[in-house]
mmCIF file with all atom_site columns, C-alpha atoms in Angstrom:
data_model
loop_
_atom_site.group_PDB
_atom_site.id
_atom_site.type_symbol
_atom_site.label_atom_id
_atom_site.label_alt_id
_atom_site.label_comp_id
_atom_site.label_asym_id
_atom_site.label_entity_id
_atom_site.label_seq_id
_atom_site.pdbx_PDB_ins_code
_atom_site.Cartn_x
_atom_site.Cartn_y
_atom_site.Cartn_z
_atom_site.occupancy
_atom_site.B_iso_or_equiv
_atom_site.pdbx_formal_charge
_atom_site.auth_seq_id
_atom_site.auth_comp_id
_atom_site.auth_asym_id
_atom_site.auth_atom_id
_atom_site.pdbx_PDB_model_num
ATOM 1   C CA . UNK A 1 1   ? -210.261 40.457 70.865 1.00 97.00 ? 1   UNK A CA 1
ATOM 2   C CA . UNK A 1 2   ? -209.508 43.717 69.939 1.00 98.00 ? 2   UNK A CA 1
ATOM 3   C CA . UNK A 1 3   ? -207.473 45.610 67.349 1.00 99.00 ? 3   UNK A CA 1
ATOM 4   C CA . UNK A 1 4   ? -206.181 49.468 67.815 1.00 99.00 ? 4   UNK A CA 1
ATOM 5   C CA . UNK A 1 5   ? -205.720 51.680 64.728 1.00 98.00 ? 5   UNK A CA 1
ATOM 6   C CA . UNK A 1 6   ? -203.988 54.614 65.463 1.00 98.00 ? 6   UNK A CA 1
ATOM 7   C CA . UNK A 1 7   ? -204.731 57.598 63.068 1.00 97.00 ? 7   UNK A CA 1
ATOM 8   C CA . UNK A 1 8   ? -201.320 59.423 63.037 1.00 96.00 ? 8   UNK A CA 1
ATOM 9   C CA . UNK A 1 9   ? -202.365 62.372 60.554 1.00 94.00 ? 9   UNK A CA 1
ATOM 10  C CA . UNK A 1 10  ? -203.961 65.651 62.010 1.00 93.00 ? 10  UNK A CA 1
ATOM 11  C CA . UNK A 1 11  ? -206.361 65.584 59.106 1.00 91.00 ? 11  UNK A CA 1
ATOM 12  C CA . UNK A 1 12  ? -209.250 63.749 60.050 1.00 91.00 ? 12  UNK A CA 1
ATOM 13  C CA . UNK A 1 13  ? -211.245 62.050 57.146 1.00 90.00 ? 13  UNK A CA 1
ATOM 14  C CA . UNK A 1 14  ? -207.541 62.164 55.156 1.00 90.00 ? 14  UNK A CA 1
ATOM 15  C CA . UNK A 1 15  ? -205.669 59.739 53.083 1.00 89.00 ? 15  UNK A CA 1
ATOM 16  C CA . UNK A 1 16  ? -203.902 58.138 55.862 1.00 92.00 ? 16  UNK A CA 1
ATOM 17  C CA . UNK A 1 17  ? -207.488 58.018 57.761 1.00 94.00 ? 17  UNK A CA 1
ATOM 18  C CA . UNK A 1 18  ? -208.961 56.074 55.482 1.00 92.00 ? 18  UNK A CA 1
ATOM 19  C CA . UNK A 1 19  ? -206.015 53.379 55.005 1.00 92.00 ? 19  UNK A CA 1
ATOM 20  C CA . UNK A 1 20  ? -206.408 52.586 58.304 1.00 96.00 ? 20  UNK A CA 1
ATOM 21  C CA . UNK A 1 21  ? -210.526 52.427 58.185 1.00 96.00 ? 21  UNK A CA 1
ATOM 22  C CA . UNK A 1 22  ? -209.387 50.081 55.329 1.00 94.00 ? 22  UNK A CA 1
ATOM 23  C CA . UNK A 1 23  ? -207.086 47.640 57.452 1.00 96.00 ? 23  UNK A CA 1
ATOM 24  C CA . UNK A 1 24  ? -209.364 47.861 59.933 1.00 98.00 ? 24  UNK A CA 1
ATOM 25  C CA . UNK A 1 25  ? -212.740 46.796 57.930 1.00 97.00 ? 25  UNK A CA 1
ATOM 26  C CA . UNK A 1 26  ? -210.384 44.337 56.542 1.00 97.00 ? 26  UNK A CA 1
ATOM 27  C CA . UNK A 1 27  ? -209.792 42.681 59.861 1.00 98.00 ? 27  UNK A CA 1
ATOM 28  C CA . UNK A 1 28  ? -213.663 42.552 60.780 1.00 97.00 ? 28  UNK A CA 1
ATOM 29  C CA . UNK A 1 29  ? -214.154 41.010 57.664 1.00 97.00 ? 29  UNK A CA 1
ATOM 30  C CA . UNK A 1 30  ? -211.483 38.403 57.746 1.00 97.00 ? 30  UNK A CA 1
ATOM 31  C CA . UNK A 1 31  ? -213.330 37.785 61.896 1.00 97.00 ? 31  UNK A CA 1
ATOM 32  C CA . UNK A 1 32  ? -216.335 39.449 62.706 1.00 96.00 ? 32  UNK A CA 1
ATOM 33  C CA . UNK A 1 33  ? -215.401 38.570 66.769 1.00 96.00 ? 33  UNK A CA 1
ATOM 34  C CA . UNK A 1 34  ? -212.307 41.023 66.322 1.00 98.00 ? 34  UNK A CA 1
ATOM 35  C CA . UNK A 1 35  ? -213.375 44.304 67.686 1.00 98.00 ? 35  UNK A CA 1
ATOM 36  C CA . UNK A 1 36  ? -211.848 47.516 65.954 1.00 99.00 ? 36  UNK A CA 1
ATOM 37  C CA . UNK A 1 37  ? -211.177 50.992 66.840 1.00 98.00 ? 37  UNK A CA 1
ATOM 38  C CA . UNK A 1 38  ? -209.636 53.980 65.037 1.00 98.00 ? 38  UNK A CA 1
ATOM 39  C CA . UNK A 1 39  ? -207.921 56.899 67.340 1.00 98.00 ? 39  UNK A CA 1
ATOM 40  C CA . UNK A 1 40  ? -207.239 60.083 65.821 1.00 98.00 ? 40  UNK A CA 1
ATOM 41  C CA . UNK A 1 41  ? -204.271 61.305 67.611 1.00 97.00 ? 41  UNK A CA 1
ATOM 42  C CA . UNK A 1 42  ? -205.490 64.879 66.405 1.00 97.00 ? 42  UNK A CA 1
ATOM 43  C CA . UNK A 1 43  ? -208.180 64.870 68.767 1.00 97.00 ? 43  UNK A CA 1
ATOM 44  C CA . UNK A 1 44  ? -206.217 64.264 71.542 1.00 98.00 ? 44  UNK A CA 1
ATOM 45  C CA . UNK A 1 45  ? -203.460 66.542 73.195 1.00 97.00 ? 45  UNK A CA 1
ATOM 46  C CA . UNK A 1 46  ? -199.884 64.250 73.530 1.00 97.00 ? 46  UNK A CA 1
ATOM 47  C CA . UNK A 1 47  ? -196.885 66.412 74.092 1.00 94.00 ? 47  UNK A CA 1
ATOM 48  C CA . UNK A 1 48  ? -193.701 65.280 74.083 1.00 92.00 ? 48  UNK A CA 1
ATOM 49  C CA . UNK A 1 49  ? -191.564 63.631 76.544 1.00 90.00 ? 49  UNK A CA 1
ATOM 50  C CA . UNK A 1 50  ? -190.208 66.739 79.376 1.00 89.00 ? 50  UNK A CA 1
ATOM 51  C CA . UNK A 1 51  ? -187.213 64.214 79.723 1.00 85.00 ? 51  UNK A CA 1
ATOM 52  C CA . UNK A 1 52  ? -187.641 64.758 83.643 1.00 86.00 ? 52  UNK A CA 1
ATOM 53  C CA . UNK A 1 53  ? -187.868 61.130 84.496 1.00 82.00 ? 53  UNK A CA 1
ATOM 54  C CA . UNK A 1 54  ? -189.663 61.924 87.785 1.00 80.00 ? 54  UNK A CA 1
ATOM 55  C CA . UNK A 1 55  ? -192.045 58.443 87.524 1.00 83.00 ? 55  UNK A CA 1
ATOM 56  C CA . UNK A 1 56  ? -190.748 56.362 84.426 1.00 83.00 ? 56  UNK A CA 1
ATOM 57  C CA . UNK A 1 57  ? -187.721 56.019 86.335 1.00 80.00 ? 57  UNK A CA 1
ATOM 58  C CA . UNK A 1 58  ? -189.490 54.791 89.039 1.00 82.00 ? 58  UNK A CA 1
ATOM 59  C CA . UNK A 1 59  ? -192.756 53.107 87.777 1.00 83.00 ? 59  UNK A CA 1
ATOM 60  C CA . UNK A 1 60  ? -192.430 50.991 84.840 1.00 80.00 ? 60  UNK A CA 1
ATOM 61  C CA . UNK A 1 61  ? -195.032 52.516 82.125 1.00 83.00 ? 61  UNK A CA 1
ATOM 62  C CA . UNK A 1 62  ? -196.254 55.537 84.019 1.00 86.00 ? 62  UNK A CA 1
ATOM 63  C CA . UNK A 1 63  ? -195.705 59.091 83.353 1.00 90.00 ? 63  UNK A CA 1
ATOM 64  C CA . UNK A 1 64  ? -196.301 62.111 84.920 1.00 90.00 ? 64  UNK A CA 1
ATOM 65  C CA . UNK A 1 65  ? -197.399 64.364 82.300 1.00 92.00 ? 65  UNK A CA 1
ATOM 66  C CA . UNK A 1 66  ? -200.682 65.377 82.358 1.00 93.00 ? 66  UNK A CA 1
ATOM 67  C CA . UNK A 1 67  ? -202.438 64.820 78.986 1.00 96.00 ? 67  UNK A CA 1
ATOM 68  C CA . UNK A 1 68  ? -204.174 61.960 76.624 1.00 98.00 ? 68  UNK A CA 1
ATOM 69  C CA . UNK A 1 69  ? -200.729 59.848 76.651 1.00 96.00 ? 69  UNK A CA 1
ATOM 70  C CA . UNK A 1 70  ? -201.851 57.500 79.597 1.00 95.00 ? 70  UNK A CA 1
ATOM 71  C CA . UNK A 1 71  ? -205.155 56.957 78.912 1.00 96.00 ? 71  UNK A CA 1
ATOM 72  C CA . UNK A 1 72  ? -204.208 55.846 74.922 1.00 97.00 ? 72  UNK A CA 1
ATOM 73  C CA . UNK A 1 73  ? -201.322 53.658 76.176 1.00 96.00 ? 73  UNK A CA 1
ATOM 74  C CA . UNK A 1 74  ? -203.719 51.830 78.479 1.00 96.00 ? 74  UNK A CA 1
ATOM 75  C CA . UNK A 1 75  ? -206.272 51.454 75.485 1.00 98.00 ? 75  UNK A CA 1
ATOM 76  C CA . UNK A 1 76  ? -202.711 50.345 73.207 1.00 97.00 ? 76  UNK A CA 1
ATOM 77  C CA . UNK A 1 77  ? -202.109 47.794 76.024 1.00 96.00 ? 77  UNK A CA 1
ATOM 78  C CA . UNK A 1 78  ? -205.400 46.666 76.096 1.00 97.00 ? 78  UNK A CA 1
ATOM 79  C CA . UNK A 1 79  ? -205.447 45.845 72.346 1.00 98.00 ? 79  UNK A CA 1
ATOM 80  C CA . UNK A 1 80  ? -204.576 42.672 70.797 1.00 98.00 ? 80  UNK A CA 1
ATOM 81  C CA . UNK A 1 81  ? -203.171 44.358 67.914 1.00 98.00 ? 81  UNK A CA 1
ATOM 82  C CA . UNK A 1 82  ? -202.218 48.025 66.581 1.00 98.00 ? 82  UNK A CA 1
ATOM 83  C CA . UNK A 1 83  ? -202.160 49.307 63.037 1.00 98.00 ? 83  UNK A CA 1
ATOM 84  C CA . UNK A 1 84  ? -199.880 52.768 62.744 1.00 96.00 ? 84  UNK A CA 1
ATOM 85  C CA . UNK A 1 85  ? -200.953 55.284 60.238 1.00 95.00 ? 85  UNK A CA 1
ATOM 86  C CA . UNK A 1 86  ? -198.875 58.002 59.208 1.00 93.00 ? 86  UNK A CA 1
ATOM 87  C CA . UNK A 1 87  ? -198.497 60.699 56.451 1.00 89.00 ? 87  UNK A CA 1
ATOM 88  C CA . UNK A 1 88  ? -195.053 62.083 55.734 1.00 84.00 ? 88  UNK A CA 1
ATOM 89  C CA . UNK A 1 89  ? -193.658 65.040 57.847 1.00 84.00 ? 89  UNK A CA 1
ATOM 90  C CA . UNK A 1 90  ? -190.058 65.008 57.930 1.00 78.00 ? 90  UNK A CA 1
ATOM 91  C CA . UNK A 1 91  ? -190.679 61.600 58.845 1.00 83.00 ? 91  UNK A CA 1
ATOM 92  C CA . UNK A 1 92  ? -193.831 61.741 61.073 1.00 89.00 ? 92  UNK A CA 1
ATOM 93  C CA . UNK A 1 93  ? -196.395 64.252 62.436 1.00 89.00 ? 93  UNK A CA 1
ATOM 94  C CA . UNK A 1 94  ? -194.898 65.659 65.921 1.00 93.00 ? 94  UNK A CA 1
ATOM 95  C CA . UNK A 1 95  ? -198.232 64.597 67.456 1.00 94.00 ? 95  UNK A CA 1
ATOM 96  C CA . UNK A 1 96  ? -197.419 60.845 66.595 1.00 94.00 ? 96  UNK A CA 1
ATOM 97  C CA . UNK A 1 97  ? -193.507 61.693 66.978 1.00 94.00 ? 97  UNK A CA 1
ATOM 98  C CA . UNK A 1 98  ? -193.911 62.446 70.669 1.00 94.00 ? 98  UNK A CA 1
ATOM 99  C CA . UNK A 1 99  ? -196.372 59.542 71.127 1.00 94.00 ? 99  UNK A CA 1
ATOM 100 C CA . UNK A 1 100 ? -193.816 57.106 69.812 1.00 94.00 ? 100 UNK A CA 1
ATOM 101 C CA . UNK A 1 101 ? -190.550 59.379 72.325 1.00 92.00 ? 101 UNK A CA 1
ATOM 102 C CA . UNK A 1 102 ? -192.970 59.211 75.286 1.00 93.00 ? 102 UNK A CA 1
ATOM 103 C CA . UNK A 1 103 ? -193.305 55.184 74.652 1.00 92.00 ? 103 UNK A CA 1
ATOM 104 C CA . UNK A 1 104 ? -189.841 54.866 73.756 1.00 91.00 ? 104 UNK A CA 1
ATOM 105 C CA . UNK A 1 105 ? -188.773 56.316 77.185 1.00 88.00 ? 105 UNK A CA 1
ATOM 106 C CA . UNK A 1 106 ? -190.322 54.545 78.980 1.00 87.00 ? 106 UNK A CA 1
ATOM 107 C CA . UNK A 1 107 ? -189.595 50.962 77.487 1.00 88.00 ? 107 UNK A CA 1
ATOM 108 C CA . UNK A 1 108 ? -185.777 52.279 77.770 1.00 87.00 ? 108 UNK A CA 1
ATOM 109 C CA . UNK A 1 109 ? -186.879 52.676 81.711 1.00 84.00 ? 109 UNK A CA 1
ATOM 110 C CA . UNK A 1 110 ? -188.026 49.309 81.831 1.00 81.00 ? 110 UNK A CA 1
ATOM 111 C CA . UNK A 1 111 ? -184.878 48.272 80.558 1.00 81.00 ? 111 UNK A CA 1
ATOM 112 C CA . UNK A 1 112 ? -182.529 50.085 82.705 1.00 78.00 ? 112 UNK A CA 1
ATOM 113 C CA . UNK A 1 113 ? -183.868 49.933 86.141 1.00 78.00 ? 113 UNK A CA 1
ATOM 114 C CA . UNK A 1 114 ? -184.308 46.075 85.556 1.00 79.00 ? 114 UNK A CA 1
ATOM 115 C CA . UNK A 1 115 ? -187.976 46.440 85.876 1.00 76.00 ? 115 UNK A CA 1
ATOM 116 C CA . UNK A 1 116 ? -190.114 43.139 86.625 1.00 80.00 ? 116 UNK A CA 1
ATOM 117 C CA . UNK A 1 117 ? -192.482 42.086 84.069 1.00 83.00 ? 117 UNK A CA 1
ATOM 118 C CA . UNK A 1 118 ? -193.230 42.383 79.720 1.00 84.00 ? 118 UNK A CA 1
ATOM 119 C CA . UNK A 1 119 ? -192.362 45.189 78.198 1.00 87.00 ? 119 UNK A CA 1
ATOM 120 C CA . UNK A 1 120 ? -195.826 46.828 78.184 1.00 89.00 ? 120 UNK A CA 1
ATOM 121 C CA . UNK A 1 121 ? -196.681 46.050 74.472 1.00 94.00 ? 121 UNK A CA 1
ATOM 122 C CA . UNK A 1 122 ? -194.081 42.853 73.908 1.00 93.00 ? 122 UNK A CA 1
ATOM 123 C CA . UNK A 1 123 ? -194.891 40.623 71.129 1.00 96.00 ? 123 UNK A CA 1
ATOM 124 C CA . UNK A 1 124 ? -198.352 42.757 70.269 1.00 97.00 ? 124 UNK A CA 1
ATOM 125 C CA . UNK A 1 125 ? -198.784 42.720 66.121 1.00 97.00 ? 125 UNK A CA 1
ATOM 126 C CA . UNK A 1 126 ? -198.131 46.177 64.970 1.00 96.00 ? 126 UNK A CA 1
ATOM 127 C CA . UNK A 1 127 ? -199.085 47.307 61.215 1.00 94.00 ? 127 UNK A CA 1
ATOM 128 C CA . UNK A 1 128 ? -198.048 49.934 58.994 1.00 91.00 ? 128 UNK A CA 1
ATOM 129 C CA . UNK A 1 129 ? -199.790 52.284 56.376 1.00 89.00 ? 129 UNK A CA 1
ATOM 130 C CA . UNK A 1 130 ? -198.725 55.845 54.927 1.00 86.00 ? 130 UNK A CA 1
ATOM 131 C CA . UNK A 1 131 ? -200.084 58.341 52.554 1.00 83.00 ? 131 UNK A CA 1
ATOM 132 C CA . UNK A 1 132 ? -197.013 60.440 51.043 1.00 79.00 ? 132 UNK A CA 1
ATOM 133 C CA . UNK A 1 133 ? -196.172 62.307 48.686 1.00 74.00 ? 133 UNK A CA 1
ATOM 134 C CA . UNK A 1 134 ? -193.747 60.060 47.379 1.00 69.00 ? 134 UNK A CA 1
ATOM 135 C CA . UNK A 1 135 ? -193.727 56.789 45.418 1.00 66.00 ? 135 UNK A CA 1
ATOM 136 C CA . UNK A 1 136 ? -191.506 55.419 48.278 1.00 70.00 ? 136 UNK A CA 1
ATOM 137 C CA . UNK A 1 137 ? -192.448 55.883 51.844 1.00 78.00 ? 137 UNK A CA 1
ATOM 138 C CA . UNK A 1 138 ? -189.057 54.185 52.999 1.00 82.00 ? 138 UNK A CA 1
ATOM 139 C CA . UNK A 1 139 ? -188.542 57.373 55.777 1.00 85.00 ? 139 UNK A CA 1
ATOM 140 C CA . UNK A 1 140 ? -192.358 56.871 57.438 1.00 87.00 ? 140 UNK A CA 1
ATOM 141 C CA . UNK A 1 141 ? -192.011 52.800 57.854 1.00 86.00 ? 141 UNK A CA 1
ATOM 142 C CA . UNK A 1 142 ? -188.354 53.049 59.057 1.00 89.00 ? 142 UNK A CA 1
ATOM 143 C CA . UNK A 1 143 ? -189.294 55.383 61.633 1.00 91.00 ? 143 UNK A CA 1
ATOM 144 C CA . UNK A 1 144 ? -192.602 53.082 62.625 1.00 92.00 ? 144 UNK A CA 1
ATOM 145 C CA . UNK A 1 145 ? -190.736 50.180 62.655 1.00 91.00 ? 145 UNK A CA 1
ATOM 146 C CA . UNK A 1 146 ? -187.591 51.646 64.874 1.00 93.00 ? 146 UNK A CA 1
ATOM 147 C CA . UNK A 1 147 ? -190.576 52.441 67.028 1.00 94.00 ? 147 UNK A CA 1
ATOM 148 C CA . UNK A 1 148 ? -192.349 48.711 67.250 1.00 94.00 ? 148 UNK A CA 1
ATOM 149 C CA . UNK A 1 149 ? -188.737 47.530 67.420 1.00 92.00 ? 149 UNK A CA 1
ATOM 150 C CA . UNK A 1 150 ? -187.577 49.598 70.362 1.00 91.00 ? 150 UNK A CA 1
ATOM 151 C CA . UNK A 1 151 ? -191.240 48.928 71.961 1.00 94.00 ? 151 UNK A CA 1
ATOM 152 C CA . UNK A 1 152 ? -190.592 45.379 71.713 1.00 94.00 ? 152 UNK A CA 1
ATOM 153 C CA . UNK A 1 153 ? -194.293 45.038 69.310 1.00 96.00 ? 153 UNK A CA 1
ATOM 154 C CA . UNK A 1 154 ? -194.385 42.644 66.286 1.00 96.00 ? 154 UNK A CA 1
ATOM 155 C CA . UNK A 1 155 ? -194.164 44.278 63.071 1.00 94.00 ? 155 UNK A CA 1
ATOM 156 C CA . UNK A 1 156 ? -196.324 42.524 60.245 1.00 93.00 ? 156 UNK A CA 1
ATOM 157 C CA . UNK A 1 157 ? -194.598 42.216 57.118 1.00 87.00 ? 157 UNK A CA 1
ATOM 158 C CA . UNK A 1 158 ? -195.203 42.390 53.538 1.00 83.00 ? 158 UNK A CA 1
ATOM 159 C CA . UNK A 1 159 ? -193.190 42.732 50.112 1.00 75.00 ? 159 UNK A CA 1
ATOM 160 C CA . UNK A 1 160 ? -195.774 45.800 49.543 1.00 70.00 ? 160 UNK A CA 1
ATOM 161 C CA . UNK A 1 161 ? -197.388 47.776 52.305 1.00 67.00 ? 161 UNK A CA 1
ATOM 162 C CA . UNK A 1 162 ? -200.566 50.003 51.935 1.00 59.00 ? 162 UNK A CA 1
ATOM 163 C CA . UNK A 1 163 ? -199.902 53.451 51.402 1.00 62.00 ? 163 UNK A CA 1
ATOM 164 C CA . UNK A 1 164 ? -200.463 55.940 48.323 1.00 54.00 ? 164 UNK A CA 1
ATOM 165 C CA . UNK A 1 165 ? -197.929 58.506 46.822 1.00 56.00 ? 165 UNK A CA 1
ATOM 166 C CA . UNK A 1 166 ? -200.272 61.659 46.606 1.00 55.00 ? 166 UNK A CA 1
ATOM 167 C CA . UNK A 1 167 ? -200.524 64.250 49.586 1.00 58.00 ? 167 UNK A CA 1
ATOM 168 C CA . UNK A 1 168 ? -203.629 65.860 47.898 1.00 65.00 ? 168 UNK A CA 1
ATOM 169 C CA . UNK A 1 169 ? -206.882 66.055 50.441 1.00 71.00 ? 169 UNK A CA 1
ATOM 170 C CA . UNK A 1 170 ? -209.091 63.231 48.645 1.00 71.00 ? 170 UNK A CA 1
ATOM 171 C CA . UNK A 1 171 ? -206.378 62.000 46.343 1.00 72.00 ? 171 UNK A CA 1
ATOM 172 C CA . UNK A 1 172 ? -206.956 58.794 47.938 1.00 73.00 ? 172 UNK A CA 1
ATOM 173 C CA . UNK A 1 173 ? -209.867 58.686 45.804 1.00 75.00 ? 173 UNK A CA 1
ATOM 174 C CA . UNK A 1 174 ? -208.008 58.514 42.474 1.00 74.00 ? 174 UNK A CA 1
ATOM 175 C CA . UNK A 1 175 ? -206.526 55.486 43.397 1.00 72.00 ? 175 UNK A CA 1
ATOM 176 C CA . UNK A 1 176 ? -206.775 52.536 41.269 1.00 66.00 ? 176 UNK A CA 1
ATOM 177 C CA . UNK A 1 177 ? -207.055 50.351 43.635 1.00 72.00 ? 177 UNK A CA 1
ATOM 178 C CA . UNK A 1 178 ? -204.071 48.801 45.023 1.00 80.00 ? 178 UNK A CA 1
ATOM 179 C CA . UNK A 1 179 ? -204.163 50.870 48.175 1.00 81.00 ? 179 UNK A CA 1
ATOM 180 C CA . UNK A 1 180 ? -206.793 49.066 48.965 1.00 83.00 ? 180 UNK A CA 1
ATOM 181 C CA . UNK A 1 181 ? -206.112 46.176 47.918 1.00 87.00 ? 181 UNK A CA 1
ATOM 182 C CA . UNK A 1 182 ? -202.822 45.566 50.448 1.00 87.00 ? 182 UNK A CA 1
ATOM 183 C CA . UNK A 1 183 ? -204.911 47.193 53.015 1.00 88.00 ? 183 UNK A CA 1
ATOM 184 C CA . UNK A 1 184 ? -207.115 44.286 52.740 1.00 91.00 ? 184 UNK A CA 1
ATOM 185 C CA . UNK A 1 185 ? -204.016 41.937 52.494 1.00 92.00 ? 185 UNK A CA 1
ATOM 186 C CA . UNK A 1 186 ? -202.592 43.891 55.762 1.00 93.00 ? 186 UNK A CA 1
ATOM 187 C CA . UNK A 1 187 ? -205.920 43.221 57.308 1.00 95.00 ? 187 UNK A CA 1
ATOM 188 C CA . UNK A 1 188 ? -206.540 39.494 56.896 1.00 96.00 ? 188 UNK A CA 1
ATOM 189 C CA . UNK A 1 189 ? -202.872 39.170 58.171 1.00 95.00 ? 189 UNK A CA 1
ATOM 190 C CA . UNK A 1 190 ? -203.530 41.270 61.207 1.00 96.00 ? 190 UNK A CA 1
ATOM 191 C CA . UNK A 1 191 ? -206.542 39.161 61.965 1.00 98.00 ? 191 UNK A CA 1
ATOM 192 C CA . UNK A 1 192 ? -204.792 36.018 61.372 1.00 97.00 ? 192 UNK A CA 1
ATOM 193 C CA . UNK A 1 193 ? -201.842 37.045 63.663 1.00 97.00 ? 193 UNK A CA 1
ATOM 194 C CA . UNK A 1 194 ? -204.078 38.583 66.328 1.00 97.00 ? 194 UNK A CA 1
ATOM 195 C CA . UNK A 1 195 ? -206.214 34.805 66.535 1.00 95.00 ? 195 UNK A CA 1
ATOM 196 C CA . UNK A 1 196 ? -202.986 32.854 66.434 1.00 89.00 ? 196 UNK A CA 1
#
């Protein structure tokens, strides 16, 4: 078993980095057989959708832009669960904004041309962390949860989600803990959904 964290932020080592690490570590803990992963989307080039529908039309899942899209889709579909990470720009990072328009399209594809088969990540757990600015991050987890919603993925829930109202580089570190503490929380659930 496997579980995806995708690193949303185009600061690597950040705030929203290291919430993720944290669900993630929490999810080994809670089952050392569950595999984990962390993908910095700023490492890898994703534009956003061209809108030319030349093979999501056609093909369900398959694009014909040439970048890192396909090959972090497959390793998405491969996963038995994904944890989303995301700082707040206005609501997302474009990087992680045309991710989430590419996948959109092409579940909408799917849909419309009647397409045979799951939607590519139906019923996969999907979990949620942010690093803000801001004491609420309502705007970051609507957007990620329109997106598992539209993608037909699982969101986890919780009355309190992981995420830490400082956009500071290493204010994560002033933290008193609670951060943490539901990214542990977020973890054990993730691993508890993801073994069933």
């Amino acid at each position: 078993m496997k579980v995806l964290g995708i690193i949303g932020s185009m600061r690597k080592g950040g705030n929203t980095g290291k919430l993720v690490e944290a669900v993630l570590g929490a999810v080994q803990e809670a089952s050392p057989k569950i595999r984990t992963q962390a993908v910095h989307l700023s490492e890898l080039e994703i534009g956003p959708c061209r809108g030319c529908y030349d093979a999501c039309a056609k093909t369900p899942y398959k694009c014909v832009v040439k970048d890192d899209f396909q090959g972090l889709v497959q390793r998405m579909e491969e996963a038995d669960g994904l944890v989303l990470g995301s700082p707040l720009y206005f609501p997302v990072p474009s990087r992680l904004i045309a991710l989430c328009e590419r996948l959109v399209e092409l579940a909408y594809f799917h849909d419309m041309r009647k397409h045979k088969g799951a939607h590519l990540l139906e019923d996969k757990p999907c979990a949620f962390v942010a690093a803000t600015e801001v004491t609420e991050p309502t705007d970051v987890f609507r957007y990620l949860f329109g997106f598992a919603l539209f993608t037909r993925m699982t969101p986890l829930t919780m009355k309190r989600y992981p995420y830490y109202g400082v956009a500071g580089r290493g204010d994560l570190a002033k933290d008193p803990g609670t951060s943490f503490e539901r990214a542990k929380e977020l973890g054990q659930l993730l691993a508890d959904t993801v073994e069933g």
